[in-house]
mmCIF file of C-alpha atoms in Angstrom:
data_model
loop_
_atom_site.group_PDB
_atom_site.id
_atom_site.type_symbol
_atom_site.label_atom_id
_atom_site.label_comp_id
_atom_site.label_asym_id
_atom_site.label_seq_id
_atom_site.Cartn_x
_atom_site.Cartn_y
_atom_site.Cartn_z
ATOM 1 C CA MET A 1 -72.744 -50.867 -87.695
ATOM 2 C CA PHE A 2 -71.690 -53.034 -85.085
ATOM 3 C CA SER A 3 -68.797 -54.683 -85.816
ATOM 4 C CA GLU A 4 -67.605 -51.890 -87.406
ATOM 5 C CA HIS A 5 -67.574 -49.229 -84.089
ATOM 6 C CA ARG A 6 -67.227 -51.454 -81.365
ATOM 7 C CA GLN A 7 -64.210 -51.363 -80.817
ATOM 8 C CA VAL A 8 -64.628 -46.981 -81.028
ATOM 9 C CA LEU A 9 -67.459 -47.471 -78.115
ATOM 10 C CA ARG A 10 -65.306 -49.967 -75.548
ATOM 11 C CA GLY A 11 -62.364 -47.671 -75.841
ATOM 12 C CA PHE A 12 -64.734 -44.886 -76.138
ATOM 13 C CA PHE A 13 -65.623 -46.492 -72.426
ATOM 14 C CA VAL A 14 -62.687 -47.406 -70.866
ATOM 15 C CA ARG A 15 -61.884 -43.733 -71.549
ATOM 16 C CA ARG A 16 -64.692 -42.482 -69.224
ATOM 17 C CA GLY A 17 -63.680 -45.126 -66.330
ATOM 18 C CA ALA A 18 -66.138 -48.257 -66.771
ATOM 19 C CA SER A 19 -62.931 -50.147 -67.886
ATOM 20 C CA HIS A 20 -64.607 -53.820 -65.619
ATOM 21 C CA ASP A 21 -68.658 -52.552 -67.616
ATOM 22 C CA ALA A 22 -67.570 -51.021 -71.296
ATOM 23 C CA GLU A 23 -68.738 -54.592 -73.357
ATOM 24 C CA ASP A 24 -71.584 -54.849 -71.676
ATOM 25 C CA MET A 25 -71.645 -50.958 -71.931
ATOM 26 C CA VAL A 26 -71.596 -51.408 -75.712
ATOM 27 C CA GLN A 27 -73.737 -54.160 -76.089
ATOM 28 C CA GLU A 28 -76.545 -51.468 -74.185
ATOM 29 C CA THR A 29 -75.775 -48.685 -76.407
ATOM 30 C CA TYR A 30 -76.963 -51.508 -79.647
ATOM 31 C CA LEU A 31 -79.927 -52.175 -77.180
ATOM 32 C CA ARG A 32 -80.523 -49.247 -77.202
ATOM 33 C CA LEU A 33 -80.504 -47.941 -80.491
ATOM 34 C CA LEU A 34 -82.166 -51.169 -81.809
ATOM 35 C CA ARG A 35 -85.292 -49.739 -79.695
ATOM 36 C CA ALA A 36 -84.709 -46.346 -80.805
ATOM 37 C CA HIS A 37 -84.852 -47.753 -84.130
ATOM 38 C CA GLN A 38 -88.388 -50.143 -83.112
ATOM 39 C CA CYS A 39 -90.305 -47.455 -82.056
ATOM 40 C CA GLN A 40 -89.840 -44.518 -84.646
ATOM 41 C CA GLY A 41 -90.971 -46.891 -86.491
ATOM 42 C CA GLU A 42 -89.352 -45.509 -89.379
ATOM 43 C CA GLY A 43 -85.654 -45.242 -89.779
ATOM 44 C CA ILE A 44 -83.118 -43.179 -87.874
ATOM 45 C CA ALA A 45 -81.583 -39.753 -90.017
ATOM 46 C CA ASN A 46 -77.773 -40.206 -88.703
ATOM 47 C CA PRO A 47 -77.503 -44.242 -87.166
ATOM 48 C CA GLU A 48 -73.961 -43.351 -86.174
ATOM 49 C CA ALA A 49 -74.696 -40.110 -84.662
ATOM 50 C CA TYR A 50 -77.463 -41.489 -82.739
ATOM 51 C CA LEU A 51 -74.795 -44.211 -81.427
ATOM 52 C CA PHE A 52 -72.463 -41.960 -80.316
ATOM 53 C CA THR A 53 -75.287 -40.123 -78.873
ATOM 54 C CA VAL A 54 -76.882 -42.652 -76.590
ATOM 55 C CA ALA A 55 -73.074 -43.861 -75.902
ATOM 56 C CA LEU A 56 -72.555 -40.473 -74.292
ATOM 57 C CA ASN A 57 -75.543 -40.453 -71.989
ATOM 58 C CA LEU A 58 -74.558 -44.134 -71.451
ATOM 59 C CA ALA A 59 -71.133 -42.981 -70.225
ATOM 60 C CA ARG A 60 -72.674 -40.399 -68.142
ATOM 61 C CA GLU A 61 -76.026 -42.709 -66.145
ATOM 62 C CA GLN A 62 -72.870 -44.953 -64.991
ATOM 63 C CA ALA A 63 -70.288 -42.128 -63.935
ATOM 64 C CA VAL A 64 -72.856 -41.467 -61.688
ATOM 65 C CA ARG A 65 -73.515 -44.504 -60.309
ATOM 66 C CA ARG A 66 -70.228 -45.396 -59.560
ATOM 67 C CA ARG A 67 -70.000 -41.546 -57.951
ATOM 68 C CA TRP A 68 -72.607 -42.430 -55.620
ATOM 69 C CA SER A 69 -73.350 -45.805 -55.225
ATOM 70 C CA LEU A 70 -69.922 -45.527 -52.774
ATOM 71 C CA LEU A 71 -71.874 -44.587 -49.936
ATOM 72 C CA PRO A 72 -72.728 -47.145 -48.154
ATOM 73 C CA LEU A 73 -76.856 -47.863 -46.978
ATOM 74 C CA GLU A 74 -76.316 -49.028 -43.451
ATOM 75 C CA GLU A 75 -74.634 -45.967 -42.123
ATOM 76 C CA LEU A 76 -78.003 -44.669 -42.626
ATOM 77 C CA GLU A 77 -78.823 -44.501 -38.762
ATOM 78 C CA ASN A 78 -79.224 -40.673 -38.300
ATOM 79 C CA ILE A 79 -82.172 -40.794 -40.879
ATOM 80 C CA THR A 80 -83.736 -44.496 -38.770
ATOM 81 C CA THR A 81 -83.455 -42.805 -35.459
ATOM 82 C CA LEU A 82 -84.872 -39.516 -36.813
ATOM 83 C CA LEU A 83 -87.965 -40.893 -38.590
ATOM 84 C CA ALA A 84 -88.979 -43.410 -35.628
ATOM 85 C CA ALA A 85 -88.722 -40.049 -32.706
ATOM 86 C CA GLU A 86 -91.865 -39.471 -34.177
ATOM 87 C CA GLU A 87 -93.105 -42.986 -32.079
ATOM 88 C CA SER A 88 -94.341 -43.806 -28.883
ATOM 89 C CA VAL A 89 -92.179 -47.130 -26.889
ATOM 90 C CA GLU A 90 -91.377 -50.042 -29.545
ATOM 91 C CA ASP A 91 -90.196 -53.148 -28.421
ATOM 92 C CA ALA A 92 -86.343 -54.116 -29.969
ATOM 93 C CA ALA A 93 -88.299 -56.488 -33.165
ATOM 94 C CA GLU A 94 -90.313 -54.260 -34.087
ATOM 95 C CA ARG A 95 -87.282 -51.487 -34.285
ATOM 96 C CA ALA A 96 -85.219 -53.810 -36.330
ATOM 97 C CA GLN A 97 -87.863 -54.728 -38.766
ATOM 98 C CA ARG A 98 -88.186 -50.686 -39.498
ATOM 99 C CA GLN A 99 -85.004 -50.045 -39.499
ATOM 100 C CA GLN A 100 -84.526 -52.289 -42.214
ATOM 101 C CA ARG A 101 -87.748 -51.389 -44.396
ATOM 102 C CA LEU A 102 -86.437 -48.174 -44.068
ATOM 103 C CA GLN A 103 -82.829 -49.488 -45.594
ATOM 104 C CA GLU A 104 -84.623 -51.198 -48.538
ATOM 105 C CA LEU A 105 -86.752 -48.469 -49.424
ATOM 106 C CA LEU A 106 -83.359 -46.257 -49.183
ATOM 107 C CA GLY A 107 -82.036 -48.600 -52.013
ATOM 108 C CA THR A 108 -85.129 -47.854 -54.051
ATOM 109 C CA LEU A 109 -85.417 -44.297 -54.039
ATOM 110 C CA PRO A 110 -83.114 -42.152 -57.092
ATOM 111 C CA GLU A 111 -79.639 -42.365 -56.304
ATOM 112 C CA ARG A 112 -79.675 -38.885 -56.210
ATOM 113 C CA THR A 113 -82.222 -38.046 -53.500
ATOM 114 C CA ARG A 114 -80.437 -41.007 -51.974
ATOM 115 C CA ALA A 115 -77.495 -39.429 -52.017
ATOM 116 C CA VAL A 116 -78.519 -36.284 -50.744
ATOM 117 C CA LEU A 117 -80.835 -37.743 -47.667
ATOM 118 C CA VAL A 118 -76.982 -38.749 -47.357
ATOM 119 C CA MET A 119 -75.012 -35.870 -46.614
ATOM 120 C CA GLN A 120 -78.173 -33.895 -44.783
ATOM 121 C CA TYR A 121 -78.103 -36.575 -42.003
ATOM 122 C CA ARG A 122 -75.566 -38.785 -41.873
ATOM 123 C CA ASP A 123 -72.599 -36.224 -42.890
ATOM 124 C CA GLY A 124 -74.264 -33.552 -41.311
ATOM 125 C CA LEU A 125 -74.167 -31.182 -44.062
ATOM 126 C CA THR A 126 -76.060 -27.659 -45.356
ATOM 127 C CA TYR A 127 -78.605 -27.598 -47.961
ATOM 128 C CA ARG A 128 -75.782 -25.009 -49.728
ATOM 129 C CA GLN A 129 -73.248 -27.332 -48.766
ATOM 130 C CA ILE A 130 -74.673 -30.172 -50.635
ATOM 131 C CA GLY A 131 -75.843 -27.977 -53.479
ATOM 132 C CA GLU A 132 -72.356 -27.312 -53.849
ATOM 133 C CA ARG A 133 -70.847 -30.746 -53.725
ATOM 134 C CA LEU A 134 -73.538 -32.146 -56.842
ATOM 135 C CA GLY A 135 -74.335 -28.627 -58.737
ATOM 136 C CA VAL A 136 -77.944 -28.012 -58.493
ATOM 137 C CA SER A 137 -79.256 -24.556 -55.953
ATOM 138 C CA SER A 138 -80.139 -25.197 -52.535
ATOM 139 C CA HIS A 139 -83.552 -25.587 -53.965
ATOM 140 C CA MET A 140 -83.314 -28.347 -55.531
ATOM 141 C CA VAL A 141 -81.552 -29.735 -52.575
ATOM 142 C CA LYS A 142 -84.543 -29.503 -50.102
ATOM 143 C CA LYS A 143 -86.580 -30.668 -52.738
ATOM 144 C CA HIS A 144 -84.892 -34.135 -52.729
ATOM 145 C CA VAL A 145 -84.466 -33.890 -49.092
ATOM 146 C CA VAL A 146 -88.731 -33.784 -48.668
ATOM 147 C CA ARG A 147 -89.601 -36.289 -51.537
ATOM 148 C CA GLY A 148 -87.213 -38.806 -50.032
ATOM 149 C CA LEU A 149 -88.482 -38.059 -46.424
ATOM 150 C CA SER A 150 -91.800 -37.783 -47.982
ATOM 151 C CA VAL A 151 -91.503 -41.469 -49.887
ATOM 152 C CA CYS A 152 -90.353 -42.940 -46.592
ATOM 153 C CA ARG A 153 -92.185 -41.521 -44.809
ATOM 154 C CA ARG A 154 -95.233 -42.772 -46.441
ATOM 155 C CA ALA A 155 -93.865 -46.201 -45.965
ATOM 156 C CA LEU A 156 -93.534 -46.217 -43.113
ATOM 157 C CA ALA A 157 -96.682 -45.857 -42.294
ATOM 158 C CA ASP A 158 -97.965 -47.736 -43.762
ATOM 159 C CA THR A 159 -96.255 -50.667 -42.956
ATOM 160 C CA ALA A 160 -97.507 -49.763 -39.754
ATOM 161 C CA GLU A 161 -100.812 -50.067 -40.729
ATOM 162 C CA ALA A 162 -100.783 -53.399 -41.635
ATOM 163 C CA TRP A 163 -98.946 -54.359 -38.343
#
């Protein structure tokens, strides 16, 4: 099955903008197919249809990653400033460590949550504007903001307790 569909899958991924990653994505598609087959314990009713469904989902995931990977984390100092504003005077070394920790935290957030925070704090967009760009409701944007800030505040508080 791999040799039969390999070129078709590769072309499928290339047409969707993943020309550099097409081979890896073909491999990942087959890996996911094998995992699903092993987990189910019985044969997949229509392996070819399942294969292309997996490929389509993988292409969508890759497109989202490409779209949001263009947002530089270095420009997120506004968030650092907002989160650090609650504190009393810190010395420069502690502030630098805190900023580094926040950058690491932002890197661990889900891509969409990180993108929402960037658009709100760096770009100054409203919930409505962010929602229009992402194709989600303002309420969903607010949930991403609350979730992202909550994760950052909790982790920064844990770091402060460790000092």
